[in-house]
Amino acid sequence: MSSLLEVENLNVHIKTQLGIVKAVRGVSFSLQKGETLAIVGESGSGKSITVKGIMGLLPNNGKIAEGTVFMEGKELSKLPEREMQKIRGEDISMIFQDPMTSLNPTMTVGKQIMEVLHEHHPEFSKETLKEKAIEQIRLVGLSNPETRFGQYPHQLSGGMRQRVIIAIALACNPKILIADEPTTALDVTIQAQILDLMKELQGKIDTSIILITHNLGVVANIADRVAVMYGGKLVETGNLRDVFYQTAHPYTKGLLASIPKLHEHNQQLFSIPGTPPDLMDPPKGCPFAARCPHTMKVCEAYMPEYTCLSETHKAACWLLDERAKEQGKDGADNA
Amino acid sequence: MFRYICKRIVYLLITLLIILTTTFFLMKKLPGTPFDSERFSLLPPEQQTQMLEKYGLNDPVIVQYGKYILNVAKGDFGTSFFYSGQPVSGVILGRIGPSALIGLQAILIGLSIGLILGIIAAWRHNSGIDYFTMVIAVLGVSVPNFVAAALLQYFIGLKWGILPVAFWESWKCSILPSVALSFSVTAMIARFMRTEMLDVLEQDYIVTAKAKGLNQFKVLMRHAVRNSIIPVVTILGPIVVNLLTGSLAVENIYSIPGIGSLFVDSIKTNDYSTIMGITVFYSSFYIFVMLVVDVLYSVIDPRIRLASNGKGD
């Protein structure tokens, strides 16, 4: 395969005082050059931990228990820390959720951009670094780049800071940009601006994006492909159209149904009943079984395999299984 | 910034006046006179009155106070009773040297070791060196500095004879007292640095720094240390002053002619003008150090703006 990034059966365990949390359980996906993959799921579904595992930025108590991450033939999960440092910021960059806390408060904006450039291009002179940093500030659409260069984060608004963070992330023209809920902490008008900026810059520097979000509106706006995570597992992946219009997994259906609709008045908002599974002691079967309106006995006992619905679209649900279709008829009759 | 500092200096003067007034009246409540009590009581009463008259000690306290404040305003702190006739400012200046040298060395030792220990302890949280630092921190704070001073004196000075046991003859004499004083400084700074660093290392911008591909050393030095150092600067103010006042016991153990022993002697002998002189010296020094600390804040953390400067943002 000529994928840029290939994640295979990734398992991440996090050690806590109460026990080991199996935060990511056998996640596999690939990322093609220039595409935008959205990883969707609610809090605690393992989205952030998945990408932190890819970046090698897991917290001290977390580790990749199993699985591989390949980027252009290099196995990232086996690289020594020193090699990984060369990749971070240069080949894979990351944007974080909260622009208010993601910048160093005691360092000027310019210095923070120059730092990543200097790290990966020690050959650049001070003047070149400054020039490039200012260029980068201009690129992300901030006015008065020269003034911004010397300002501290607290002198900028949230949206401006997120632009600075994007400037840092894209300074070395990375092949992959991982955006971990980049718009969650921003207000709605700014959200749209930041998404537009990301799309625009993706075109300019030809980078692939992994976007983590729980906001399906954002997904529809920017993603080419969607991966839905639940309980540390990928439950459905497919092209944007597949997932939005040929929705296969009951969890994805639930997520889509939960989006407030503007034209329907006086409607109570739909929510999926129940709570996500405890990943300290994950269920044997499908993680969604406890909340699924279509639960069958088999769901609780065995984890369903992926069913390929088309070349690009697959989902892990017993309802889609060949055998379930016949059984399902009986089940429906019995019910 | 300039306006702010001027304002602070005005406050400094007001604070000083209040401290002076309080100390003056409290001091007058002390029993006895500046004169040697036994021999003074042997003098005939008219001579006693004469002596008190000469030093203005027969005036009502409020008059004495007024005279004193006027003199201080002119920069005259009076003459010492004990060191017959020497001006107080001269007596104090003559004693500052050793105390300042010991204090400064103790701060330098404590600051450097404390910072290094604190940083490493936070970086290697829950490791051997972290526990070691915590033990040092608890010991350093709980063991009084005179115990450390006595132990050092006994082993290094007396038993092994590496350094002078006491007295003030050469720079070598300042090493042991400086080390003895530095323990508590090391302990306090290590503890504050460790706690704050642990907090800072959890911050999002540390992850940002790692995501840039910086190695751990650069992440620590460029992003964690500067953001953790504010509490250390805060306690550094009181530490600096404490080392001058608190070095009293250590100065005594090593027979060092410092300002700490001068202070105690002046109280024991009711040496009014010296007590007042040292009080003024300590308080103005303390307030001045606080001002320096506040200015340092704004240098370290650009988010902190000094009051008169705050409108612009």
Short mmCIF file of N, CA, C and O in Angstrom, two decimals, chain A residues 25 228-236 248-252 275-279 281-306 315-320:
data_model
loop_
_atom_site.label_atom_id
_atom_site.label_comp_id
_atom_site.label_asym_id
_atom_site.label_seq_id
_atom_site.Cartn_x
_atom_site.Cartn_y
_atom_site.Cartn_z
N ARG A 25 -8.15 -0.02 21.75
CA ARG A 25 -8.15 -1.48 21.67
C ARG A 25 -8.23 -1.93 20.22
O ARG A 25 -9.29 -2.06 19.65
N VAL A 228 -15.21 6.44 13.04
CA VAL A 228 -15.98 6.66 14.27
C VAL A 228 -15.43 5.74 15.35
O VAL A 228 -15.31 4.53 15.15
N MET A 229 -15.06 6.34 16.49
CA MET A 229 -14.51 5.54 17.58
C MET A 229 -15.50 5.45 18.72
O MET A 229 -16.21 6.41 19.03
N TYR A 230 -15.54 4.29 19.32
CA TYR A 230 -16.36 4.13 20.52
C TYR A 230 -15.71 3.11 21.43
O TYR A 230 -15.33 2.03 20.99
N GLY A 231 -15.57 3.43 22.69
CA GLY A 231 -15.01 2.49 23.66
C GLY A 231 -13.65 1.95 23.27
O GLY A 231 -13.36 0.78 23.48
N GLY A 232 -12.81 2.82 22.69
CA GLY A 232 -11.46 2.40 22.34
C GLY A 232 -11.36 1.62 21.05
O GLY A 232 -10.30 1.14 20.69
N LYS A 233 -12.48 1.49 20.34
CA LYS A 233 -12.46 0.75 19.08
C LYS A 233 -13.01 1.60 17.95
O LYS A 233 -13.82 2.50 18.18
N LEU A 234 -12.56 1.29 16.74
CA LEU A 234 -13.16 1.93 15.57
C LEU A 234 -14.41 1.14 15.23
O LEU A 234 -14.33 -0.07 14.99
N VAL A 235 -15.56 1.79 15.25
CA VAL A 235 -16.77 1.02 14.95
C VAL A 235 -17.21 1.18 13.51
O VAL A 235 -17.89 0.32 12.97
N GLU A 236 -16.82 2.28 12.88
CA GLU A 236 -17.22 2.46 11.48
C GLU A 236 -16.23 3.38 10.80
O GLU A 236 -15.84 4.41 11.37
N ALA A 248 -24.07 2.87 8.89
CA ALA A 248 -24.29 1.46 9.14
C ALA A 248 -24.35 1.12 10.62
O ALA A 248 -25.15 0.30 11.05
N HIS A 249 -23.53 1.76 11.41
CA HIS A 249 -23.43 1.37 12.81
C HIS A 249 -24.45 2.14 13.67
O HIS A 249 -24.60 3.34 13.51
N PRO A 250 -25.12 1.44 14.56
CA PRO A 250 -26.12 2.11 15.39
C PRO A 250 -25.55 3.29 16.19
O PRO A 250 -26.25 4.27 16.41
N TYR A 251 -24.28 3.20 16.57
CA TYR A 251 -23.69 4.30 17.33
C TYR A 251 -23.58 5.54 16.45
O TYR A 251 -23.92 6.66 16.86
N THR A 252 -23.11 5.35 15.23
CA THR A 252 -23.00 6.48 14.31
C THR A 252 -24.38 7.09 14.06
O THR A 252 -24.54 8.31 14.01
N THR A 275 -24.23 5.37 29.39
CA THR A 275 -22.90 5.98 29.42
C THR A 275 -21.90 5.06 28.75
O THR A 275 -22.14 3.86 28.63
N PRO A 276 -20.76 5.60 28.31
CA PRO A 276 -19.75 4.77 27.64
C PRO A 276 -19.19 3.73 28.60
O PRO A 276 -19.26 3.90 29.81
N PRO A 277 -18.66 2.65 28.06
CA PRO A 277 -18.18 1.55 28.91
C PRO A 277 -16.94 1.96 29.69
O PRO A 277 -16.22 2.87 29.32
N ASP A 278 -16.73 1.26 30.82
CA ASP A 278 -15.56 1.46 31.64
C ASP A 278 -14.40 0.71 31.01
O ASP A 278 -14.40 -0.51 30.93
N LEU A 279 -13.40 1.45 30.55
CA LEU A 279 -12.32 0.80 29.80
C LEU A 279 -11.28 0.15 30.71
O LEU A 279 -10.31 -0.43 30.25
N ASP A 281 -12.27 -2.17 32.57
CA ASP A 281 -12.76 -3.54 32.45
C ASP A 281 -13.69 -3.57 31.24
O ASP A 281 -14.91 -3.62 31.39
N PRO A 282 -13.13 -3.52 30.03
CA PRO A 282 -13.96 -3.35 28.85
C PRO A 282 -14.86 -4.57 28.62
O PRO A 282 -14.49 -5.69 28.98
N PRO A 283 -16.04 -4.34 28.04
CA PRO A 283 -16.95 -5.46 27.78
C PRO A 283 -16.33 -6.44 26.79
O PRO A 283 -15.54 -6.05 25.93
N LYS A 284 -16.71 -7.70 26.93
CA LYS A 284 -16.17 -8.74 26.05
C LYS A 284 -16.65 -8.53 24.63
O LYS A 284 -15.91 -8.68 23.67
N GLY A 285 -17.92 -8.19 24.51
CA GLY A 285 -18.50 -8.06 23.18
C GLY A 285 -18.38 -6.66 22.63
O GLY A 285 -17.39 -5.97 22.87
N CYS A 286 -19.41 -6.25 21.89
CA CYS A 286 -19.41 -4.92 21.31
C CYS A 286 -19.52 -3.87 22.43
O CYS A 286 -20.37 -3.98 23.30
N PRO A 287 -18.64 -2.86 22.41
CA PRO A 287 -18.67 -1.88 23.51
C PRO A 287 -19.97 -1.09 23.56
O PRO A 287 -20.35 -0.56 24.60
N PHE A 288 -20.68 -1.05 22.44
CA PHE A 288 -21.90 -0.24 22.38
C PHE A 288 -23.14 -1.05 22.80
O PHE A 288 -24.23 -0.50 22.91
N ALA A 289 -22.94 -2.36 23.02
CA ALA A 289 -24.08 -3.25 23.27
C ALA A 289 -25.01 -2.73 24.36
O ALA A 289 -26.24 -2.77 24.22
N ALA A 290 -24.42 -2.18 25.44
CA ALA A 290 -25.24 -1.78 26.57
C ALA A 290 -26.17 -0.61 26.25
O ALA A 290 -27.16 -0.39 26.92
N ARG A 291 -25.83 0.19 25.21
CA ARG A 291 -26.63 1.37 24.91
C ARG A 291 -27.38 1.23 23.60
O ARG A 291 -28.13 2.14 23.21
N CYS A 292 -27.15 0.12 22.90
CA CYS A 292 -27.66 -0.01 21.54
C CYS A 292 -29.14 -0.40 21.55
O CYS A 292 -29.55 -1.27 22.33
N PRO A 293 -29.95 0.24 20.74
CA PRO A 293 -31.37 -0.13 20.70
C PRO A 293 -31.60 -1.50 20.06
O PRO A 293 -32.71 -2.04 20.16
N HIS A 294 -30.60 -2.04 19.36
CA HIS A 294 -30.81 -3.30 18.64
C HIS A 294 -30.01 -4.44 19.24
O HIS A 294 -29.68 -5.40 18.55
N THR A 295 -29.66 -4.35 20.52
CA THR A 295 -28.76 -5.36 21.10
C THR A 295 -29.33 -6.77 20.98
O THR A 295 -30.51 -7.01 21.19
N MET A 296 -28.43 -7.69 20.60
CA MET A 296 -28.80 -9.10 20.57
C MET A 296 -27.89 -9.81 21.56
O MET A 296 -26.93 -9.22 22.07
N LYS A 297 -28.18 -11.06 21.83
CA LYS A 297 -27.35 -11.80 22.79
C LYS A 297 -25.90 -11.85 22.36
O LYS A 297 -24.98 -11.68 23.15
N VAL A 298 -25.71 -12.05 21.06
CA VAL A 298 -24.36 -12.22 20.54
C VAL A 298 -23.53 -10.95 20.74
O VAL A 298 -22.32 -11.00 20.95
N CYS A 299 -24.17 -9.79 20.74
CA CYS A 299 -23.46 -8.52 20.88
C CYS A 299 -22.70 -8.46 22.19
O CYS A 299 -21.61 -7.92 22.27
N GLU A 300 -23.32 -8.99 23.24
CA GLU A 300 -22.69 -8.90 24.55
C GLU A 300 -21.58 -9.93 24.72
O GLU A 300 -20.67 -9.73 25.51
N ALA A 301 -21.65 -11.02 23.95
CA ALA A 301 -20.69 -12.10 24.13
C ALA A 301 -19.48 -11.98 23.23
O ALA A 301 -18.36 -12.27 23.63
N TYR A 302 -19.67 -11.52 22.00
CA TYR A 302 -18.55 -11.49 21.05
C TYR A 302 -18.44 -10.14 20.38
O TYR A 302 -19.44 -9.51 20.03
N MET A 303 -17.20 -9.71 20.17
CA MET A 303 -16.96 -8.48 19.42
C MET A 303 -17.17 -8.77 17.95
O MET A 303 -16.60 -9.71 17.41
N PRO A 304 -18.01 -7.99 17.28
CA PRO A 304 -18.24 -8.26 15.86
C PRO A 304 -17.00 -7.96 15.01
O PRO A 304 -16.23 -7.07 15.34
N GLU A 305 -16.83 -8.72 13.94
CA GLU A 305 -15.77 -8.43 12.96
C GLU A 305 -16.24 -7.28 12.07
O GLU A 305 -17.42 -6.92 12.07
N TYR A 306 -15.29 -6.72 11.29
CA TYR A 306 -15.71 -5.67 10.36
C TYR A 306 -16.45 -6.28 9.19
O TYR A 306 -16.06 -7.32 8.66
N ALA A 315 -17.90 -1.45 8.83
CA ALA A 315 -18.39 -1.20 10.17
C ALA A 315 -18.37 -2.50 10.95
O ALA A 315 -18.44 -3.59 10.37
N ALA A 316 -18.23 -2.38 12.26
CA ALA A 316 -18.20 -3.56 13.10
C ALA A 316 -19.50 -3.64 13.87
O ALA A 316 -19.67 -2.98 14.89
N CYS A 317 -20.46 -4.43 13.35
CA CYS A 317 -21.73 -4.57 14.02
C CYS A 317 -22.35 -5.90 13.62
O CYS A 317 -22.30 -6.29 12.46
N TRP A 318 -22.89 -6.61 14.60
CA TRP A 318 -23.48 -7.92 14.30
C TRP A 318 -24.68 -7.79 13.37
O TRP A 318 -25.00 -8.70 12.62
N LEU A 319 -25.34 -6.67 13.40
CA LEU A 319 -26.51 -6.49 12.53
C LEU A 319 -26.14 -6.60 11.05
O LEU A 319 -26.97 -6.94 10.22
N LEU A 320 -24.86 -6.28 10.76
CA LEU A 320 -24.45 -6.28 9.36
C LEU A 320 -23.92 -7.64 8.94
O LEU A 320 -23.64 -7.88 7.76
#
